[in-house]
Amino acid sequence: MTIALICPEKAPTPWLTAFAEQAPDINIEVWPNISNNDAITLALCWQQPTGSLLEFSHLNVICSMGAGIDHLLNDKKMPANIPVTRIIDPNLATSMFEYLLTAVTDHMSALNKYRQQQAQGNWQWQRQVPFSKTHIGILGLGQLGSHCASKFAQLGFQVSGWSTSKKDIDQVTTYSQDEFDDFIKVPDVLICLLPLTDATRGILNKSLFNQLKSGCYLINVARGGHLVEADFIEGLERKQLSGACLDVFEQEPLPASHPFWQLSNVTITPHCSSLTRPRSVAKQIIENYHRGNNHEALINVVDISRQY
Ligand code: GLV
């Protein structure tokens, strides 16, 4: 029995190293160089090419290399009857929070403006807002969103969060599906941490921006598909949005000719906010490999009908 790594857009070496260290007895092969398709029982995937999973007649686990599974579902020929799992790792939540805290404090301390002033030799104070006067709103209170909401609240920020089913998080005001209109008018900083589904695609659009407090700052660390790019640029132009920090894009890598690169009040990072560390997550994949082979219940299973 063998694990197939199907990740044409990512380097497989860190995964091979992690498995070699933690389970040297397991055979791993990198697609498309698979010696025996019938031996594959677990496919570890990131953006697998359409139809590639159909090559394996004994597949019993499809595992996402990350927390999200939208990249798997882009494959319209993905076998429907095979369980799908995703990564759940405290390190993902920690690194997401560390990224977000950096982005929020960079914005609140006006560091971007100071960098621009520095280039012009301009000594000028900017407004600096204390944590306690800043309201952070988080769209999506899954594993990552709940962790980050709680951490921001512990630091003294005012925090609220919106999710389809209402969550209970200490010191965080939570809103459920039908309370969106109440949630969206409060934040000074809006963070998108939603899964990308049919229901959330394009949610960061003109209508949402119009409901925000004027001058709200946007941070998108979820998926580029959440953001309607033309509405975003227009929201910045009319100062409904004061700026943004974007880590995810409809097209990645973001093409050099993309207009986002030219926006002086937008910080762009290369989808680095919460990277899966193979060494940290290999154990849970190995666990599912054995469970799948022994026909036991898997861990971190995703309900495909919910798309996350
Ligand atoms: C990263 O974007 C992930 O889904 O883990």
GROMACS .gro file of C-alpha atoms and ligand atoms in nm:
model
  313
    1MET     CA    1   0.000   0.000   0.000
    2THR     CA    2   0.121   0.345  -0.094
    3ILE     CA    3   0.051   0.716  -0.041
    4ALA     CA    4   0.032   0.934  -0.354
    5LEU     CA    5   0.141   1.298  -0.326
    6ILE     CA    6  -0.051   1.497  -0.586
    7CYS     CA    7   0.065   1.858  -0.565
    8PRO     CA    8   0.195   1.980  -0.903
    9GLU     CA    9   0.198   2.342  -0.775
   10LYS     CA   10   0.389   2.269  -0.454
   11ALA     CA   11   0.730   2.120  -0.383
   12PRO     CA   12   0.689   1.760  -0.260
   13THR     CA   13   1.032   1.738  -0.091
   14PRO     CA   14   0.934   1.873   0.256
   15TRP     CA   15   0.651   1.615   0.264
   16LEU     CA   16   0.878   1.331   0.159
   17THR     CA   17   1.128   1.434   0.427
   18ALA     CA   18   0.860   1.449   0.700
   19PHE     CA   19   0.722   1.104   0.609
   20ALA     CA   20   1.072   0.955   0.582
   21GLU     CA   21   1.144   1.080   0.935
   22GLN     CA   22   0.813   0.980   1.092
   23ALA     CA   23   0.711   0.668   0.900
   24PRO     CA   24   1.006   0.529   0.702
   25ASP     CA   25   0.814   0.205   0.644
   26ILE     CA   26   0.539   0.375   0.438
   27ASN     CA   27   0.586   0.389   0.064
   28ILE     CA   28   0.520   0.736  -0.084
   29GLU     CA   29   0.519   0.826  -0.450
   30VAL     CA   30   0.483   1.160  -0.623
   31TRP     CA   31   0.220   1.188  -0.897
   32PRO     CA   32   0.249   1.143  -1.194
   33ASN     CA   33   0.539   0.901  -1.122
   34ILE     CA   34   0.330   0.630  -0.962
   35SER     CA   35   0.467   0.279  -1.014
   36ASN     CA   36   0.146   0.090  -0.933
   37ASN     CA   37  -0.187   0.276  -0.935
   38ASP     CA   38  -0.365  -0.013  -0.762
   39ALA     CA   39  -0.139   0.019  -0.456
   40ILE     CA   40  -0.249   0.378  -0.377
   41THR     CA   41  -0.484   0.391  -0.078
   42LEU     CA   42  -0.436   0.753   0.036
   43ALA     CA   43  -0.394   1.058  -0.188
   44LEU     CA   44  -0.247   1.368  -0.025
   45CYS     CA   45  -0.349   1.653  -0.252
   46TRP     CA   46  -0.313   2.021  -0.323
   47GLN     CA   47  -0.494   2.134  -0.639
   48GLN     CA   48  -0.489   1.790  -0.796
   49PRO     CA   49  -0.539   1.793  -1.174
   50THR     CA   50  -0.891   1.709  -1.284
   51GLY     CA   51  -0.950   1.336  -1.302
   52SER     CA   52  -0.615   1.238  -1.149
   53LEU     CA   53  -0.781   1.061  -0.853
   54LEU     CA   54  -0.975   0.833  -1.088
   55GLU     CA   55  -0.650   0.650  -1.163
   56PHE     CA   56  -0.656   0.477  -0.823
   57SER     CA   57  -0.900   0.189  -0.786
   58HIS     CA   58  -0.815   0.117  -0.419
   59LEU     CA   59  -0.819   0.474  -0.290
   60ASN     CA   60  -0.988   0.501   0.049
   61VAL     CA   61  -0.878   0.845   0.178
   62ILE     CA   62  -0.844   1.181  -0.001
   63CYS     CA   63  -0.651   1.418   0.220
   64SER     CA   64  -0.613   1.793   0.171
   65MET     CA   65  -0.263   1.929   0.234
   66GLY     CA   66  -0.419   2.227   0.405
   67ALA     CA   67  -0.704   2.343   0.623
   68GLY     CA   68  -0.916   2.430   0.318
   69ILE     CA   69  -1.067   2.182   0.074
   70ASP     CA   70  -1.199   2.417  -0.197
   71HIS     CA   71  -0.891   2.340  -0.409
   72LEU     CA   72  -0.991   1.971  -0.409
   73LEU     CA   73  -1.347   2.045  -0.515
   74ASN     CA   74  -1.230   2.235  -0.824
   75ASP     CA   75  -1.171   1.886  -0.966
   76LYS     CA   76  -1.514   1.812  -1.110
   77LYS     CA   77  -1.413   1.447  -1.158
   78MET     CA   78  -1.322   1.392  -0.793
   79PRO     CA   79  -1.463   1.053  -0.686
   80ALA     CA   80  -1.779   1.119  -0.483
   81ASN     CA   81  -1.778   0.818  -0.254
   82ILE     CA   82  -1.433   0.846  -0.095
   83PRO     CA   83  -1.398   1.023   0.241
   84VAL     CA   84  -1.215   1.356   0.239
   85THR     CA   85  -1.004   1.479   0.530
   86ARG     CA   86  -0.833   1.808   0.599
   87ILE     CA   87  -0.553   1.933   0.820
   88ILE     CA   88  -0.636   2.046   1.170
   89ASP     CA   89  -0.323   2.167   1.343
   90PRO     CA   90  -0.275   2.407   1.635
   91ASN     CA   91   0.033   2.540   1.456
   92LEU     CA   92  -0.187   2.663   1.169
   93ALA     CA   93  -0.401   2.859   1.414
   94THR     CA   94  -0.095   3.000   1.591
   95SER     CA   95   0.074   3.114   1.271
   96MET     CA   96  -0.253   3.261   1.142
   97PHE     CA   97  -0.290   3.464   1.460
   98GLU     CA   98   0.070   3.583   1.445
   99TYR     CA   99   0.021   3.697   1.084
  100LEU     CA  100  -0.305   3.873   1.168
  101LEU     CA  101  -0.167   4.046   1.474
  102THR     CA  102   0.120   4.180   1.262
  103ALA     CA  103  -0.122   4.302   0.994
  104VAL     CA  104  -0.357   4.466   1.246
  105THR     CA  105  -0.083   4.643   1.441
  106ASP     CA  106   0.094   4.752   1.121
  107HIS     CA  107  -0.231   4.919   1.019
  108MET     CA  108  -0.310   5.067   1.361
  109SER     CA  109   0.038   5.214   1.404
  110ALA     CA  110   0.020   5.360   1.051
  111LEU     CA  111   0.350   5.194   0.965
  112ASN     CA  112   0.260   5.179   0.597
  113LYS     CA  113   0.210   5.556   0.593
  114TYR     CA  114   0.538   5.608   0.782
  115ARG     CA  115   0.724   5.393   0.526
  116GLN     CA  116   0.582   5.612   0.249
  117GLN     CA  117   0.677   5.929   0.443
  118GLN     CA  118   1.024   5.792   0.502
  119ALA     CA  119   1.079   5.760   0.127
  120GLN     CA  120   1.006   6.135   0.104
  121GLY     CA  121   1.200   6.239   0.415
  122ASN     CA  122   0.870   6.349   0.568
  123TRP     CA  123   0.852   6.375   0.953
  124GLN     CA  124   0.483   6.378   1.034
  125TRP     CA  125   0.271   6.219   1.303
  126GLN     CA  126  -0.014   5.990   1.208
  127ARG     CA  127  -0.313   5.896   1.419
  128GLN     CA  128  -0.241   5.589   1.630
  129VAL     CA  129  -0.533   5.392   1.775
  130PRO     CA  130  -0.506   5.190   2.099
  131PHE     CA  131  -0.606   4.821   2.102
  132SER     CA  132  -0.895   4.892   2.338
  133LYS     CA  133  -1.052   5.138   2.091
  134THR     CA  134  -1.021   4.905   1.792
  135HIS     CA  135  -1.303   4.673   1.698
  136ILE     CA  136  -1.200   4.364   1.503
  137GLY     CA  137  -1.473   4.172   1.319
  138ILE     CA  138  -1.398   3.819   1.203
  139LEU     CA  139  -1.598   3.659   0.924
  140GLY     CA  140  -1.584   3.286   0.991
  141LEU     CA  141  -1.541   3.129   1.333
  142GLY     CA  142  -1.403   2.786   1.242
  143GLN     CA  143  -1.085   2.645   1.399
  144LEU     CA  144  -0.873   2.940   1.285
  145GLY     CA  145  -1.132   3.216   1.327
  146SER     CA  146  -1.231   3.112   1.680
  147HIS     CA  147  -0.869   3.088   1.791
  148CYS     CA  148  -0.780   3.430   1.647
  149ALA     CA  149  -1.096   3.594   1.789
  150SER     CA  150  -1.013   3.467   2.133
  151LYS     CA  151  -0.648   3.575   2.112
  152PHE     CA  152  -0.735   3.928   1.994
  153ALA     CA  153  -0.987   3.959   2.279
  154GLN     CA  154  -0.724   3.851   2.531
  155LEU     CA  155  -0.500   4.134   2.408
  156GLY     CA  156  -0.773   4.389   2.486
  157PHE     CA  157  -0.924   4.444   2.139
  158GLN     CA  158  -1.301   4.463   2.102
  159VAL     CA  159  -1.384   4.152   1.901
  160SER     CA  160  -1.690   4.019   1.725
  161GLY     CA  161  -1.734   3.725   1.492
  162TRP     CA  162  -1.990   3.597   1.246
  163SER     CA  163  -2.049   3.234   1.149
  164THR     CA  164  -2.334   3.028   1.011
  165SER     CA  165  -2.398   2.860   1.344
  166LYS     CA  166  -2.357   3.082   1.649
  167LYS     CA  167  -2.040   3.020   1.851
  168ASP     CA  168  -1.972   3.085   2.217
  169ILE     CA  169  -1.625   3.241   2.267
  170ASP     CA  170  -1.514   3.413   2.586
  171GLN     CA  171  -1.500   3.796   2.553
  172VAL     CA  172  -1.615   3.780   2.188
  173THR     CA  173  -1.953   3.903   2.067
  174THR     CA  174  -2.078   3.639   1.825
  175TYR     CA  175  -2.339   3.665   1.553
  176SER     CA  176  -2.509   3.388   1.357
  177GLN     CA  177  -2.616   3.361   0.992
  178ASP     CA  178  -2.923   3.588   1.009
  179GLU     CA  179  -2.749   3.853   1.225
  180PHE     CA  180  -2.506   3.955   0.952
  181ASP     CA  181  -2.643   4.310   0.917
  182ASP     CA  182  -2.581   4.378   1.288
  183PHE     CA  183  -2.232   4.227   1.275
  184ILE     CA  184  -2.105   4.405   0.966
  185LYS     CA  185  -2.159   4.765   1.075
  186VAL     CA  186  -1.939   4.744   1.386
  187PRO     CA  187  -1.575   4.656   1.292
  188ASP     CA  188  -1.288   4.899   1.232
  189VAL     CA  189  -1.091   4.605   1.092
  190LEU     CA  190  -1.268   4.326   0.904
  191ILE     CA  191  -1.089   3.991   0.874
  192CYS     CA  192  -1.212   3.726   0.630
  193LEU     CA  193  -1.146   3.371   0.746
  194LEU     CA  194  -1.439   3.202   0.576
  195PRO     CA  195  -1.419   2.878   0.381
  196LEU     CA  196  -1.474   2.931   0.009
  197THR     CA  197  -1.810   2.778  -0.083
  198ASP     CA  198  -2.089   2.857  -0.331
  199ALA     CA  199  -2.247   3.065  -0.053
  200THR     CA  200  -1.936   3.270   0.032
  201ARG     CA  201  -1.780   3.322  -0.313
  202GLY     CA  202  -1.778   3.697  -0.382
  203ILE     CA  203  -1.901   3.787  -0.031
  204LEU     CA  204  -1.648   4.075  -0.007
  205ASN     CA  205  -1.837   4.290  -0.254
  206LYS     CA  206  -1.976   4.640  -0.294
  207SER     CA  207  -2.290   4.569  -0.098
  208LEU     CA  208  -2.087   4.441   0.200
  209PHE     CA  209  -1.841   4.732   0.177
  210ASN     CA  210  -2.133   4.976   0.185
  211GLN     CA  211  -2.254   4.826   0.511
  212LEU     CA  212  -1.914   4.870   0.678
  213LYS     CA  213  -1.815   5.170   0.887
  214SER     CA  214  -1.659   5.421   0.649
  215GLY     CA  215  -1.278   5.376   0.647
  216CYS     CA  216  -1.282   5.013   0.763
  217TYR     CA  217  -0.957   4.822   0.701
  218LEU     CA  218  -0.988   4.482   0.528
  219ILE     CA  219  -0.770   4.175   0.580
  220ASN     CA  220  -0.831   3.874   0.357
  221VAL     CA  221  -0.651   3.556   0.458
  222ALA     CA  222  -0.917   3.314   0.334
  223ARG     CA  223  -0.936   3.282  -0.046
  224GLY     CA  224  -0.909   3.523  -0.337
  225GLY     CA  225  -1.251   3.401  -0.455
  226HIS     CA  226  -1.416   3.581  -0.162
  227LEU     CA  227  -1.316   3.922  -0.297
  228VAL     CA  228  -1.480   4.097  -0.592
  229GLU     CA  229  -1.172   4.276  -0.719
  230ALA     CA  230  -1.342   4.563  -0.908
  231ASP     CA  231  -1.567   4.639  -0.607
  232PHE     CA  232  -1.262   4.637  -0.382
  233ILE     CA  233  -1.069   4.889  -0.594
  234GLU     CA  234  -1.378   5.108  -0.610
  235GLY     CA  235  -1.425   5.081  -0.231
  236LEU     CA  236  -1.068   5.204  -0.181
  237GLU     CA  237  -1.110   5.487  -0.431
  238ARG     CA  238  -1.412   5.627  -0.254
  239LYS     CA  239  -1.243   5.568   0.086
  240GLN     CA  240  -1.517   5.337   0.209
  241LEU     CA  241  -1.215   5.112   0.276
  242SER     CA  242  -0.906   5.283   0.422
  243GLY     CA  243  -0.674   5.009   0.304
  244ALA     CA  244  -0.621   4.637   0.311
  245CYS     CA  245  -0.384   4.352   0.369
  246LEU     CA  246  -0.433   4.069   0.119
  247ASP     CA  247  -0.265   3.731   0.144
  248VAL     CA  248  -0.483   3.539  -0.104
  249PHE     CA  249  -0.582   3.606  -0.463
  250GLU     CA  250  -0.807   3.470  -0.733
  251GLN     CA  251  -0.493   3.399  -0.935
  252GLU     CA  252  -0.182   3.290  -0.745
  253PRO     CA  253   0.095   3.388  -0.783
  254LEU     CA  254  -0.054   3.734  -0.835
  255PRO     CA  255   0.057   3.833  -1.188
  256ALA     CA  256   0.314   4.116  -1.203
  257SER     CA  257   0.072   4.319  -1.418
  258HIS     CA  258  -0.213   4.298  -1.166
  259PRO     CA  259  -0.345   4.642  -1.055
  260PHE     CA  260  -0.335   4.542  -0.685
  261TRP     CA  261   0.045   4.580  -0.686
  262GLN     CA  262   0.005   4.952  -0.755
  263LEU     CA  263  -0.228   5.027  -0.461
  264SER     CA  264  -0.021   5.219  -0.206
  265ASN     CA  265  -0.259   5.150   0.086
  266VAL     CA  266  -0.270   4.776   0.023
  267THR     CA  267  -0.017   4.531   0.167
  268ILE     CA  268   0.029   4.219  -0.043
  269THR     CA  269   0.180   3.895   0.087
  270PRO     CA  270   0.224   3.568  -0.107
  271HIS     CA  271  -0.032   3.334   0.061
  272CYS     CA  272   0.194   3.288   0.362
  273SER     CA  273  -0.039   3.361   0.652
  274SER     CA  274  -0.077   3.004   0.771
  275LEU     CA  275   0.137   2.752   0.592
  276THR     CA  276   0.100   2.383   0.661
  277ARG     CA  277   0.423   2.248   0.806
  278PRO     CA  278   0.467   1.890   0.684
  279ARG     CA  279   0.664   1.789   0.995
  280SER     CA  280   0.386   1.916   1.217
  281VAL     CA  281   0.098   1.740   1.034
  282ALA     CA  282   0.249   1.417   0.897
  283LYS     CA  283   0.133   1.228   1.209
  284GLN     CA  284  -0.237   1.287   1.143
  285ILE     CA  285  -0.199   1.181   0.778
  286ILE     CA  286  -0.013   0.866   0.876
  287GLU     CA  287  -0.291   0.796   1.128
  288ASN     CA  288  -0.554   0.823   0.855
  289TYR     CA  289  -0.347   0.611   0.619
  290HIS     CA  290  -0.350   0.326   0.875
  291ARG     CA  291  -0.713   0.382   0.969
  292GLY     CA  292  -0.817   0.381   0.602
  293ASN     CA  293  -0.625   0.060   0.534
  294ASN     CA  294  -0.785  -0.103   0.840
  295HIS     CA  295  -1.135   0.027   0.750
  296GLU     CA  296  -1.155   0.227   1.074
  297ALA     CA  297  -1.320   0.568   1.126
  298LEU     CA  298  -1.098   0.852   0.998
  299ILE     CA  299  -1.004   1.172   1.181
  300ASN     CA  300  -1.057   1.530   1.052
  301VAL     CA  301  -1.323   1.420   0.804
  302VAL     CA  302  -1.495   1.692   0.600
  303ASP     CA  303  -1.865   1.703   0.519
  304ILE     CA  304  -1.838   1.751   0.144
  305SER     CA  305  -2.199   1.864   0.115
  306ARG     CA  306  -2.104   2.175   0.322
  307GLN     CA  307  -1.796   2.233   0.104
  308TYR     CA  308  -1.572   2.288   0.411
  309GLV     C1  309  -0.421   2.724   0.315
  309GLV     O1  310  -0.463   2.812   0.250
  309GLV     C2  311  -0.494   2.609   0.364
  309GLV     O2  312  -0.605   2.579   0.318
  309GLV     O3  313  -0.440   2.545   0.455
   0.00000   0.00000   0.00000
